[in-house]
């Protein structure tokens, strides 16, 4: 896969339980938006059911522009909080269970996804 090779640019895909293991690092997280906590943040349910706060800065996407399901590339700020650099809306029929199975498989075999 192009762009994943070796990896300074690789951001692991994580679910909510994995977020604390990546403090200060960049990750990719998918979640269902459940609440807009303020003008610059939303609460999401990650693919494994854990809740995570996604913070946005002024130059990124505004929370009120988000769909039901989002994918973010973000830096982990705390055990249940990330700061998004990029956010992408996903289809409203996104299958979180199947996605979570893939995330767990990637976590068990990272060498297959970073070479």
PDB file of N, CA and C in Angstrom:
ATOM      1  N   UNK A   1       0.833  -1.185   0.000  1.00  0.00           N
ATOM      2  CA  UNK A   1       0.000   0.000   0.000  1.00  0.00           C
ATOM      3  C   UNK A   1       0.870   1.238   0.000  1.00  0.00           C
ATOM      4  N   UNK A   2       0.632   2.101  -0.883  1.00  0.00           N
ATOM      5  CA  UNK A   2       1.425   3.319  -0.979  1.00  0.00           C
ATOM      6  C   UNK A   2       1.213   4.186   0.232  1.00  0.00           C
ATOM      7  N   UNK A   3       2.268   4.839   0.684  1.00  0.00           N
ATOM      8  CA  UNK A   3       2.164   5.765   1.794  1.00  0.00           C
ATOM      9  C   UNK A   3       2.301   5.124   3.146  1.00  0.00           C
ATOM     10  N   UNK A   4       2.241   3.792   3.234  1.00  0.00           N
ATOM     11  CA  UNK A   4       2.345   3.155   4.537  1.00  0.00           C
ATOM     12  C   UNK A   4       3.763   2.684   4.786  1.00  0.00           C
ATOM     13  N   UNK A   5       4.563   2.642   3.747  1.00  0.00           N
ATOM     14  CA  UNK A   5       5.856   2.042   3.808  1.00  0.00           C
ATOM     15  C   UNK A   5       6.779   2.519   4.890  1.00  0.00           C
ATOM     16  N   UNK A   6       7.060   1.705   5.771  1.00  0.00           N
ATOM     17  CA  UNK A   6       8.066   1.798   6.751  1.00  0.00           C
ATOM     18  C   UNK A   6       7.849   2.705   7.891  1.00  0.00           C
ATOM     19  N   UNK A   7       7.386   3.513   7.880  1.00  0.00           N
ATOM     20  CA  UNK A   7       6.724   4.483   8.514  1.00  0.00           C
ATOM     21  C   UNK A   7       6.594   5.636   9.387  1.00  0.00           C
ATOM     22  N   UNK A   8       7.358   6.589   9.024  1.00  0.00           N
ATOM     23  CA  UNK A   8       7.253   7.844   9.745  1.00  0.00           C
ATOM     24  C   UNK A   8       5.892   8.465   9.516  1.00  0.00           C
ATOM     25  N   UNK A   9       5.301   8.194   8.372  1.00  0.00           N
ATOM     26  CA  UNK A   9       4.003   8.779   8.050  1.00  0.00           C
ATOM     27  C   UNK A   9       2.815   7.927   8.471  1.00  0.00           C
ATOM     28  N   UNK A  10       3.069   6.735   8.969  1.00  0.00           N
ATOM     29  CA  UNK A  10       1.990   5.820   9.334  1.00  0.00           C
ATOM     30  C   UNK A  10       1.361   6.215  10.666  1.00  0.00           C
ATOM     31  N   UNK A  11       0.032   6.349  10.674  1.00  0.00           N
ATOM     32  CA  UNK A  11      -0.698   6.581  11.915  1.00  0.00           C
ATOM     33  C   UNK A  11      -1.498   5.317  12.183  1.00  0.00           C
ATOM     34  N   UNK A  12      -1.245   4.628  13.291  1.00  0.00           N
ATOM     35  CA  UNK A  12      -2.001   3.407  13.543  1.00  0.00           C
ATOM     36  C   UNK A  12      -3.488   3.703  13.696  1.00  0.00           C
ATOM     37  N   UNK A  13      -4.295   2.787  13.228  1.00  0.00           N
ATOM     38  CA  UNK A  13      -5.737   2.868  13.445  1.00  0.00           C
ATOM     39  C   UNK A  13      -5.990   2.328  14.845  1.00  0.00           C
ATOM     40  N   UNK A  14      -6.760   3.068  15.615  1.00  0.00           N
ATOM     41  CA  UNK A  14      -7.015   2.687  17.001  1.00  0.00           C
ATOM     42  C   UNK A  14      -8.510   2.719  17.293  1.00  0.00           C
ATOM     43  N   UNK A  15      -8.891   1.972  18.324  1.00  0.00           N
ATOM     44  CA  UNK A  15     -10.227   2.109  18.876  1.00  0.00           C
ATOM     45  C   UNK A  15     -10.082   2.841  20.215  1.00  0.00           C
ATOM     46  N   UNK A  16     -11.166   3.046  20.914  1.00  0.00           N
ATOM     47  CA  UNK A  16     -11.108   3.831  22.146  1.00  0.00           C
ATOM     48  C   UNK A  16     -10.204   3.243  23.225  1.00  0.00           C
ATOM     49  N   UNK A  17     -10.199   1.928  23.360  1.00  0.00           N
ATOM     50  CA  UNK A  17      -9.364   1.286  24.378  1.00  0.00           C
ATOM     51  C   UNK A  17      -7.879   1.449  24.089  1.00  0.00           C
ATOM     52  N   UNK A  18      -7.519   1.637  22.820  1.00  0.00           N
ATOM     53  CA  UNK A  18      -6.115   1.756  22.431  1.00  0.00           C
ATOM     54  C   UNK A  18      -5.584   3.184  22.547  1.00  0.00           C
ATOM     55  N   UNK A  19      -6.461   4.168  22.653  1.00  0.00           N
ATOM     56  CA  UNK A  19      -6.039   5.572  22.681  1.00  0.00           C
ATOM     57  C   UNK A  19      -4.983   5.832  23.761  1.00  0.00           C
ATOM     58  N   UNK A  20      -5.168   5.381  25.018  1.00  0.00           N
ATOM     59  CA  UNK A  20      -4.161   5.687  26.053  1.00  0.00           C
ATOM     60  C   UNK A  20      -2.768   5.126  25.765  1.00  0.00           C
ATOM     61  N   UNK A  21      -2.687   4.102  24.937  1.00  0.00           N
ATOM     62  CA  UNK A  21      -1.390   3.493  24.594  1.00  0.00           C
ATOM     63  C   UNK A  21      -0.581   4.329  23.614  1.00  0.00           C
ATOM     64  N   UNK A  22      -1.157   5.420  23.124  1.00  0.00           N
ATOM     65  CA  UNK A  22      -0.508   6.232  22.092  1.00  0.00           C
ATOM     66  C   UNK A  22      -0.372   7.692  22.505  1.00  0.00           C
ATOM     67  N   UNK A  23      -0.195   7.951  23.794  1.00  0.00           N
ATOM     68  CA  UNK A  23      -0.091   9.323  24.299  1.00  0.00           C
ATOM     69  C   UNK A  23       0.946  10.127  23.523  1.00  0.00           C
ATOM     70  N   UNK A  24       0.523  11.303  23.028  1.00  0.00           N
ATOM     71  CA  UNK A  24       1.417  12.190  22.306  1.00  0.00           C
ATOM     72  C   UNK A  24       1.693  11.795  20.875  1.00  0.00           C
ATOM     73  N   UNK A  25       1.132  10.690  20.431  1.00  0.00           N
ATOM     74  CA  UNK A  25       1.374  10.212  19.068  1.00  0.00           C
ATOM     75  C   UNK A  25       0.175  10.467  18.174  1.00  0.00           C
ATOM     76  N   UNK A  26       0.415  10.399  16.877  1.00  0.00           N
ATOM     77  CA  UNK A  26      -0.639  10.589  15.877  1.00  0.00           C
ATOM     78  C   UNK A  26      -1.310   9.247  15.595  1.00  0.00           C
ATOM     79  N   UNK A  27      -2.631   9.243  15.546  1.00  0.00           N
ATOM     80  CA  UNK A  27      -3.412   8.040  15.294  1.00  0.00           C
ATOM     81  C   UNK A  27      -4.552   8.353  14.328  1.00  0.00           C
ATOM     82  N   UNK A  28      -5.189   7.295  13.836  1.00  0.00           N
ATOM     83  CA  UNK A  28      -6.417   7.424  13.063  1.00  0.00           C
ATOM     84  C   UNK A  28      -7.519   6.755  13.870  1.00  0.00           C
ATOM     85  N   UNK A  29      -8.602   7.501  14.103  1.00  0.00           N
ATOM     86  CA  UNK A  29      -9.711   7.027  14.924  1.00  0.00           C
ATOM     87  C   UNK A  29     -11.021   7.231  14.168  1.00  0.00           C
ATOM     88  N   UNK A  30     -11.877   6.233  14.210  1.00  0.00           N
ATOM     89  CA  UNK A  30     -13.221   6.348  13.641  1.00  0.00           C
ATOM     90  C   UNK A  30     -14.212   6.329  14.789  1.00  0.00           C
ATOM     91  N   UNK A  31     -15.218   7.204  14.689  1.00  0.00           N
ATOM     92  CA  UNK A  31     -16.221   7.234  15.740  1.00  0.00           C
ATOM     93  C   UNK A  31     -17.564   7.718  15.249  1.00  0.00           C
ATOM     94  N   UNK A  32     -18.585   7.413  16.040  1.00  0.00           N
ATOM     95  CA  UNK A  32     -19.935   7.916  15.788  1.00  0.00           C
ATOM     96  C   UNK A  32     -20.120   9.141  16.676  1.00  0.00           C
ATOM     97  N   UNK A  33     -20.455  10.269  16.071  1.00  0.00           N
ATOM     98  CA  UNK A  33     -20.636  11.507  16.830  1.00  0.00           C
ATOM     99  C   UNK A  33     -21.895  11.370  17.681  1.00  0.00           C
ATOM    100  N   UNK A  34     -21.732  11.553  19.004  1.00  0.00           N
ATOM    101  CA  UNK A  34     -22.881  11.440  19.900  1.00  0.00           C
ATOM    102  C   UNK A  34     -23.242  12.754  20.576  1.00  0.00           C
ATOM    103  N   UNK A  35     -22.305  13.716  20.585  1.00  0.00           N
ATOM    104  CA  UNK A  35     -22.599  14.990  21.236  1.00  0.00           C
ATOM    105  C   UNK A  35     -21.570  16.029  20.807  1.00  0.00           C
ATOM    106  N   UNK A  36     -22.021  17.250  20.630  1.00  0.00           N
ATOM    107  CA  UNK A  36     -21.092  18.362  20.416  1.00  0.00           C
ATOM    108  C   UNK A  36     -20.883  18.984  21.782  1.00  0.00           C
ATOM    109  N   UNK A  37     -19.696  18.788  22.363  1.00  0.00           N
ATOM    110  CA  UNK A  37     -19.450  19.224  23.734  1.00  0.00           C
ATOM    111  C   UNK A  37     -19.278  20.723  23.859  1.00  0.00           C
ATOM    112  N   UNK A  38     -18.748  21.356  22.810  1.00  0.00           N
ATOM    113  CA  UNK A  38     -18.664  22.811  22.747  1.00  0.00           C
ATOM    114  C   UNK A  38     -18.396  23.204  21.303  1.00  0.00           C
ATOM    115  N   UNK A  39     -18.073  24.455  21.070  1.00  0.00           N
ATOM    116  CA  UNK A  39     -17.891  24.937  19.694  1.00  0.00           C
ATOM    117  C   UNK A  39     -16.699  24.297  18.986  1.00  0.00           C
ATOM    118  N   UNK A  40     -15.791  23.690  19.732  1.00  0.00           N
ATOM    119  CA  UNK A  40     -14.591  23.136  19.114  1.00  0.00           C
ATOM    120  C   UNK A  40     -14.337  21.670  19.467  1.00  0.00           C
ATOM    121  N   UNK A  41     -15.370  20.945  19.912  1.00  0.00           N
ATOM    122  CA  UNK A  41     -15.164  19.551  20.295  1.00  0.00           C
ATOM    123  C   UNK A  41     -16.442  18.737  20.165  1.00  0.00           C
ATOM    124  N   UNK A  42     -16.244  17.440  19.901  1.00  0.00           N
ATOM    125  CA  UNK A  42     -17.362  16.504  19.892  1.00  0.00           C
ATOM    126  C   UNK A  42     -16.987  15.278  20.711  1.00  0.00           C
ATOM    127  N   UNK A  43     -17.993  14.601  21.208  1.00  0.00           N
ATOM    128  CA  UNK A  43     -17.798  13.311  21.860  1.00  0.00           C
ATOM    129  C   UNK A  43     -18.217  12.260  20.847  1.00  0.00           C
ATOM    130  N   UNK A  44     -17.370  11.245  20.672  1.00  0.00           N
ATOM    131  CA  UNK A  44     -17.687  10.155  19.759  1.00  0.00           C
ATOM    132  C   UNK A  44     -17.663   8.835  20.503  1.00  0.00           C
ATOM    133  N   UNK A  45     -18.406   7.885  19.966  1.00  0.00           N
ATOM    134  CA  UNK A  45     -18.292   6.506  20.416  1.00  0.00           C
ATOM    135  C   UNK A  45     -17.380   5.834  19.414  1.00  0.00           C
ATOM    136  N   UNK A  46     -16.229   5.363  19.882  1.00  0.00           N
ATOM    137  CA  UNK A  46     -15.265   4.705  19.001  1.00  0.00           C
ATOM    138  C   UNK A  46     -15.808   3.333  18.587  1.00  0.00           C
ATOM    139  N   UNK A  47     -15.114   2.678  17.687  1.00  0.00           N
ATOM    140  CA  UNK A  47     -15.585   1.413  17.124  1.00  0.00           C
ATOM    141  C   UNK A  47     -15.771   0.310  18.155  1.00  0.00           C
ATOM    142  N   UNK A  48     -15.112   0.423  19.311  1.00  0.00           N
ATOM    143  CA  UNK A  48     -15.251  -0.582  20.372  1.00  0.00           C
ATOM    144  C   UNK A  48     -16.242  -0.158  21.458  1.00  0.00           C
ATOM    145  N   UNK A  49     -16.909   0.983  21.261  1.00  0.00           N
ATOM    146  CA  UNK A  49     -17.902   1.445  22.227  1.00  0.00           C
ATOM    147  C   UNK A  49     -17.374   2.421  23.262  1.00  0.00           C
ATOM    148  N   UNK A  50     -16.063   2.631  23.349  1.00  0.00           N
ATOM    149  CA  UNK A  50     -15.494   3.604  24.285  1.00  0.00           C
ATOM    150  C   UNK A  50     -15.746   5.019  23.773  1.00  0.00           C
ATOM    151  N   UNK A  51     -15.980   5.937  24.707  1.00  0.00           N
ATOM    152  CA  UNK A  51     -16.193   7.329  24.327  1.00  0.00           C
ATOM    153  C   UNK A  51     -14.873   8.098  24.326  1.00  0.00           C
ATOM    154  N   UNK A  52     -14.709   8.954  23.322  1.00  0.00           N
ATOM    155  CA  UNK A  52     -13.497   9.760  23.152  1.00  0.00           C
ATOM    156  C   UNK A  52     -13.922  11.180  22.796  1.00  0.00           C
ATOM    157  N   UNK A  53     -13.260  12.164  23.384  1.00  0.00           N
ATOM    158  CA  UNK A  53     -13.483  13.565  23.032  1.00  0.00           C
ATOM    159  C   UNK A  53     -12.527  13.918  21.900  1.00  0.00           C
ATOM    160  N   UNK A  54     -13.077  14.482  20.817  1.00  0.00           N
ATOM    161  CA  UNK A  54     -12.273  14.920  19.683  1.00  0.00           C
ATOM    162  C   UNK A  54     -12.304  16.440  19.668  1.00  0.00           C
ATOM    163  N   UNK A  55     -11.137  17.046  19.873  1.00  0.00           N
ATOM    164  CA  UNK A  55     -10.999  18.505  19.863  1.00  0.00           C
ATOM    165  C   UNK A  55     -10.525  18.961  18.489  1.00  0.00           C
ATOM    166  N   UNK A  56     -11.031  20.114  18.069  1.00  0.00           N
ATOM    167  CA  UNK A  56     -10.659  20.697  16.785  1.00  0.00           C
ATOM    168  C   UNK A  56     -10.082  22.084  17.036  1.00  0.00           C
ATOM    169  N   UNK A  57      -9.063  22.461  16.248  1.00  0.00           N
ATOM    170  CA  UNK A  57      -8.587  23.839  16.380  1.00  0.00           C
ATOM    171  C   UNK A  57      -9.344  24.701  15.371  1.00  0.00           C
ATOM    172  N   UNK A  58      -9.137  25.988  15.441  1.00  0.00           N
ATOM    173  CA  UNK A  58      -9.883  26.919  14.594  1.00  0.00           C
ATOM    174  C   UNK A  58      -9.660  26.719  13.103  1.00  0.00           C
ATOM    175  N   UNK A  59      -8.518  26.168  12.721  1.00  0.00           N
ATOM    176  CA  UNK A  59      -8.225  26.007  11.299  1.00  0.00           C
ATOM    177  C   UNK A  59      -8.746  24.692  10.722  1.00  0.00           C
ATOM    178  N   UNK A  60      -9.233  23.807  11.566  1.00  0.00           N
ATOM    179  CA  UNK A  60      -9.725  22.529  11.057  1.00  0.00           C
ATOM    180  C   UNK A  60     -11.239  22.561  10.880  1.00  0.00           C
ATOM    181  N   UNK A  61     -11.803  21.405  10.629  1.00  0.00           N
ATOM    182  CA  UNK A  61     -13.245  21.287  10.419  1.00  0.00           C
ATOM    183  C   UNK A  61     -14.008  21.733  11.658  1.00  0.00           C
ATOM    184  N   UNK A  62     -15.129  22.384  11.437  1.00  0.00           N
ATOM    185  CA  UNK A  62     -15.990  22.802  12.544  1.00  0.00           C
ATOM    186  C   UNK A  62     -16.886  21.628  12.932  1.00  0.00           C
ATOM    187  N   UNK A  63     -17.080  21.371  14.220  1.00  0.00           N
ATOM    188  CA  UNK A  63     -17.901  20.238  14.659  1.00  0.00           C
ATOM    189  C   UNK A  63     -19.305  20.212  14.055  1.00  0.00           C
ATOM    190  N   UNK A  64     -19.885  21.367  13.792  1.00  0.00           N
ATOM    191  CA  UNK A  64     -21.236  21.369  13.236  1.00  0.00           C
ATOM    192  C   UNK A  64     -21.270  20.977  11.751  1.00  0.00           C
ATOM    193  N   UNK A  65     -20.102  20.754  11.145  1.00  0.00           N
ATOM    194  CA  UNK A  65     -20.025  20.314   9.747  1.00  0.00           C
ATOM    195  C   UNK A  65     -19.865  18.796   9.637  1.00  0.00           C
ATOM    196  N   UNK A  66     -19.852  18.114  10.762  1.00  0.00           N
ATOM    197  CA  UNK A  66     -19.587  16.683  10.773  1.00  0.00           C
ATOM    198  C   UNK A  66     -20.857  15.863  10.584  1.00  0.00           C
ATOM    199  N   UNK A  67     -20.696  14.695   9.960  1.00  0.00           N
ATOM    200  CA  UNK A  67     -21.799  13.757   9.809  1.00  0.00           C
ATOM    201  C   UNK A  67     -21.905  12.864  11.031  1.00  0.00           C
ATOM    202  N   UNK A  68     -22.670  11.801  10.904  1.00  0.00           N
ATOM    203  CA  UNK A  68     -22.879  10.874  12.017  1.00  0.00           C
ATOM    204  C   UNK A  68     -21.620  10.073  12.346  1.00  0.00           C
ATOM    205  N   UNK A  69     -20.868   9.668  11.313  1.00  0.00           N
ATOM    206  CA  UNK A  69     -19.644   8.895  11.502  1.00  0.00           C
ATOM    207  C   UNK A  69     -18.477   9.682  10.921  1.00  0.00           C
ATOM    208  N   UNK A  70     -17.371   9.726  11.672  1.00  0.00           N
ATOM    209  CA  UNK A  70     -16.196  10.463  11.203  1.00  0.00           C
ATOM    210  C   UNK A  70     -14.926   9.640  11.381  1.00  0.00           C
ATOM    211  N   UNK A  71     -13.945   9.956  10.542  1.00  0.00           N
ATOM    212  CA  UNK A  71     -12.593   9.427  10.708  1.00  0.00           C
ATOM    213  C   UNK A  71     -11.704  10.638  10.932  1.00  0.00           C
ATOM    214  N   UNK A  72     -10.877  10.575  11.977  1.00  0.00           N
ATOM    215  CA  UNK A  72      -9.956  11.678  12.248  1.00  0.00           C
ATOM    216  C   UNK A  72      -8.530  11.180  12.319  1.00  0.00           C
ATOM    217  N   UNK A  73      -7.616  11.997  11.828  1.00  0.00           N
ATOM    218  CA  UNK A  73      -6.197  11.821  12.080  1.00  0.00           C
ATOM    219  C   UNK A  73      -5.922  12.830  13.174  1.00  0.00           C
ATOM    220  N   UNK A  74      -5.429  12.332  14.303  1.00  0.00           N
ATOM    221  CA  UNK A  74      -5.339  13.173  15.492  1.00  0.00           C
ATOM    222  C   UNK A  74      -4.147  12.807  16.357  1.00  0.00           C
ATOM    223  N   UNK A  75      -3.786  13.737  17.221  1.00  0.00           N
ATOM    224  CA  UNK A  75      -2.756  13.485  18.227  1.00  0.00           C
ATOM    225  C   UNK A  75      -3.455  13.165  19.538  1.00  0.00           C
ATOM    226  N   UNK A  76      -2.982  12.130  20.210  1.00  0.00           N
ATOM    227  CA  UNK A  76      -3.584  11.731  21.480  1.00  0.00           C
ATOM    228  C   UNK A  76      -3.123  12.679  22.581  1.00  0.00           C
ATOM    229  N   UNK A  77      -4.116  13.321  23.229  1.00  0.00           N
ATOM    230  CA  UNK A  77      -3.842  14.282  24.297  1.00  0.00           C
ATOM    231  C   UNK A  77      -4.002  13.680  25.685  1.00  0.00           C
ATOM    232  N   UNK A  78      -4.831  12.677  25.796  1.00  0.00           N
ATOM    233  CA  UNK A  78      -5.108  12.071  27.098  1.00  0.00           C
ATOM    234  C   UNK A  78      -5.751  10.718  26.890  1.00  0.00           C
ATOM    235  N   UNK A  79      -6.075  10.023  27.970  1.00  0.00           N
ATOM    236  CA  UNK A  79      -6.608   8.667  27.841  1.00  0.00           C
ATOM    237  C   UNK A  79      -7.937   8.575  27.093  1.00  0.00           C
ATOM    238  N   UNK A  80      -8.673   9.682  27.041  1.00  0.00           N
ATOM    239  CA  UNK A  80      -9.937   9.683  26.310  1.00  0.00           C
ATOM    240  C   UNK A  80     -10.096  10.954  25.472  1.00  0.00           C
ATOM    241  N   UNK A  81      -8.986  11.549  25.038  1.00  0.00           N
ATOM    242  CA  UNK A  81      -9.064  12.797  24.271  1.00  0.00           C
ATOM    243  C   UNK A  81      -7.997  12.844  23.183  1.00  0.00           C
ATOM    244  N   UNK A  82      -8.419  13.357  22.018  1.00  0.00           N
ATOM    245  CA  UNK A  82      -7.503  13.552  20.900  1.00  0.00           C
ATOM    246  C   UNK A  82      -7.740  14.929  20.297  1.00  0.00           C
ATOM    247  N   UNK A  83      -6.706  15.450  19.616  1.00  0.00           N
ATOM    248  CA  UNK A  83      -6.822  16.713  18.875  1.00  0.00           C
ATOM    249  C   UNK A  83      -6.707  16.407  17.396  1.00  0.00           C
ATOM    250  N   UNK A  84      -7.782  16.669  16.669  1.00  0.00           N
ATOM    251  CA  UNK A  84      -7.850  16.317  15.249  1.00  0.00           C
ATOM    252  C   UNK A  84      -7.140  17.329  14.374  1.00  0.00           C
ATOM    253  N   UNK A  85      -6.400  16.818  13.387  1.00  0.00           N
ATOM    254  CA  UNK A  85      -5.778  17.636  12.365  1.00  0.00           C
ATOM    255  C   UNK A  85      -6.588  17.533  11.085  1.00  0.00           C
ATOM    256  N   UNK A  86      -7.173  16.353  10.875  1.00  0.00           N
ATOM    257  CA  UNK A  86      -7.969  16.077   9.683  1.00  0.00           C
ATOM    258  C   UNK A  86      -9.222  15.322  10.127  1.00  0.00           C
ATOM    259  N   UNK A  87     -10.350  15.670   9.548  1.00  0.00           N
ATOM    260  CA  UNK A  87     -11.594  14.934   9.806  1.00  0.00           C
ATOM    261  C   UNK A  87     -12.303  14.683   8.478  1.00  0.00           C
ATOM    262  N   UNK A  88     -12.811  13.481   8.323  1.00  0.00           N
ATOM    263  CA  UNK A  88     -13.518  13.092   7.111  1.00  0.00           C
ATOM    264  C   UNK A  88     -14.854  12.485   7.526  1.00  0.00           C
ATOM    265  N   UNK A  89     -15.920  12.923   6.873  1.00  0.00           N
ATOM    266  CA  UNK A  89     -17.224  12.313   7.103  1.00  0.00           C
ATOM    267  C   UNK A  89     -17.275  10.964   6.414  1.00  0.00           C
ATOM    268  N   UNK A  90     -17.881   9.985   7.087  1.00  0.00           N
ATOM    269  CA  UNK A  90     -18.066   8.651   6.523  1.00  0.00           C
ATOM    270  C   UNK A  90     -19.555   8.428   6.243  1.00  0.00           C
ATOM    271  N   UNK A  91     -19.847   7.380   5.508  1.00  0.00           N
ATOM    272  CA  UNK A  91     -21.229   7.047   5.170  1.00  0.00           C
ATOM    273  C   UNK A  91     -22.041   6.779   6.438  1.00  0.00           C
ATOM    274  N   UNK A  92     -23.305   7.171   6.429  1.00  0.00           N
ATOM    275  CA  UNK A  92     -24.173   6.968   7.590  1.00  0.00           C
ATOM    276  C   UNK A  92     -24.442   5.504   7.892  1.00  0.00           C
ATOM    277  N   UNK A  93     -24.087   4.616   6.971  1.00  0.00           N
ATOM    278  CA  UNK A  93     -24.287   3.182   7.184  1.00  0.00           C
ATOM    279  C   UNK A  93     -22.972   2.482   7.525  1.00  0.00           C
ATOM    280  N   UNK A  94     -21.983   3.247   7.969  1.00  0.00           N
ATOM    281  CA  UNK A  94     -20.659   2.686   8.285  1.00  0.00           C
ATOM    282  C   UNK A  94     -20.801   1.574   9.321  1.00  0.00           C
ATOM    283  N   UNK A  95     -20.153   0.434   9.090  1.00  0.00           N
ATOM    284  CA  UNK A  95     -20.257  -0.710   9.993  1.00  0.00           C
ATOM    285  C   UNK A  95     -19.130  -0.688  11.022  1.00  0.00           C
ATOM    286  N   UNK A  96     -19.446  -0.212  12.209  1.00  0.00           N
ATOM    287  CA  UNK A  96     -18.441  -0.065  13.268  1.00  0.00           C
ATOM    288  C   UNK A  96     -17.924  -1.411  13.770  1.00  0.00           C
ATOM    289  N   UNK A  97     -18.766  -2.433  13.825  1.00  0.00           N
ATOM    290  CA  UNK A  97     -18.323  -3.741  14.317  1.00  0.00           C
ATOM    291  C   UNK A  97     -17.268  -4.352  13.406  1.00  0.00           C
ATOM    292  N   UNK A  98     -17.517  -4.322  12.107  1.00  0.00           N
ATOM    293  CA  UNK A  98     -16.548  -4.861  11.154  1.00  0.00           C
ATOM    294  C   UNK A  98     -15.259  -4.050  11.197  1.00  0.00           C
ATOM    295  N   UNK A  99     -15.402  -2.729  11.260  1.00  0.00           N
ATOM    296  CA  UNK A  99     -14.218  -1.870  11.340  1.00  0.00           C
ATOM    297  C   UNK A  99     -13.410  -2.184  12.589  1.00  0.00           C
ATOM    298  N   UNK A 100     -14.076  -2.372  13.727  1.00  0.00           N
ATOM    299  CA  UNK A 100     -13.356  -2.669  14.967  1.00  0.00           C
ATOM    300  C   UNK A 100     -12.589  -3.982  14.869  1.00  0.00           C
ATOM    301  N   UNK A 101     -13.169  -4.974  14.205  1.00  0.00           N
ATOM    302  CA  UNK A 101     -12.452  -6.241  14.006  1.00  0.00           C
ATOM    303  C   UNK A 101     -11.170  -5.998  13.209  1.00  0.00           C
ATOM    304  N   UNK A 102     -11.252  -5.152  12.190  1.00  0.00           N
ATOM    305  CA  UNK A 102     -10.062  -4.835  11.390  1.00  0.00           C
ATOM    306  C   UNK A 102      -9.019  -4.097  12.231  1.00  0.00           C
ATOM    307  N   UNK A 103      -9.451  -3.147  13.054  1.00  0.00           N
ATOM    308  CA  UNK A 103      -8.518  -2.400  13.915  1.00  0.00           C
ATOM    309  C   UNK A 103      -7.795  -3.356  14.864  1.00  0.00           C
ATOM    310  N   UNK A 104      -8.531  -4.269  15.456  1.00  0.00           N
ATOM    311  CA  UNK A 104      -7.906  -5.227  16.379  1.00  0.00           C
ATOM    312  C   UNK A 104      -6.934  -6.146  15.657  1.00  0.00           C
ATOM    313  N   UNK A 105      -7.264  -6.545  14.434  1.00  0.00           N
ATOM    314  CA  UNK A 105      -6.352  -7.372  13.637  1.00  0.00           C
ATOM    315  C   UNK A 105      -5.075  -6.593  13.326  1.00  0.00           C
ATOM    316  N   UNK A 106      -5.211  -5.322  12.942  1.00  0.00           N
ATOM    317  CA  UNK A 106      -4.038  -4.485  12.659  1.00  0.00           C
ATOM    318  C   UNK A 106      -3.160  -4.322  13.893  1.00  0.00           C
ATOM    319  N   UNK A 107      -3.768  -4.205  15.056  1.00  0.00           N
ATOM    320  CA  UNK A 107      -3.001  -4.049  16.297  1.00  0.00           C
ATOM    321  C   UNK A 107      -2.233  -5.325  16.643  1.00  0.00           C
ATOM    322  N   UNK A 108      -2.813  -6.478  16.333  1.00  0.00           N
ATOM    323  CA  UNK A 108      -2.147  -7.753  16.620  1.00  0.00           C
ATOM    324  C   UNK A 108      -1.002  -8.034  15.651  1.00  0.00           C
ATOM    325  N   UNK A 109      -1.104  -7.501  14.433  1.00  0.00           N
ATOM    326  CA  UNK A 109      -0.109  -7.777  13.390  1.00  0.00           C
ATOM    327  C   UNK A 109       0.347  -6.488  12.717  1.00  0.00           C
ATOM    328  N   UNK A 110       0.922  -5.542  13.478  1.00  0.00           N
ATOM    329  CA  UNK A 110       1.292  -4.251  12.888  1.00  0.00           C
ATOM    330  C   UNK A 110       2.312  -4.363  11.765  1.00  0.00           C
ATOM    331  N   UNK A 111       3.154  -5.380  11.818  1.00  0.00           N
ATOM    332  CA  UNK A 111       4.182  -5.530  10.789  1.00  0.00           C
ATOM    333  C   UNK A 111       3.572  -5.722   9.405  1.00  0.00           C
ATOM    334  N   UNK A 112       2.380  -6.262   9.321  1.00  0.00           N
ATOM    335  CA  UNK A 112       1.731  -6.473   8.034  1.00  0.00           C
ATOM    336  C   UNK A 112       1.180  -5.175   7.448  1.00  0.00           C
ATOM    337  N   UNK A 113       1.077  -4.124   8.263  1.00  0.00           N
ATOM    338  CA  UNK A 113       0.465  -2.883   7.809  1.00  0.00           C
ATOM    339  C   UNK A 113       1.428  -1.711   7.770  1.00  0.00           C
ATOM    340  N   UNK A 114       2.681  -1.918   8.127  1.00  0.00           N
ATOM    341  CA  UNK A 114       3.637  -0.814   8.149  1.00  0.00           C
ATOM    342  C   UNK A 114       4.820  -1.027   7.219  1.00  0.00           C
ATOM    343  N   UNK A 115       4.852  -2.102   6.478  1.00  0.00           N
ATOM    344  CA  UNK A 115       5.986  -2.370   5.596  1.00  0.00           C
ATOM    345  C   UNK A 115       5.758  -1.851   4.219  1.00  0.00           C
TER     346      UNK A 115
END
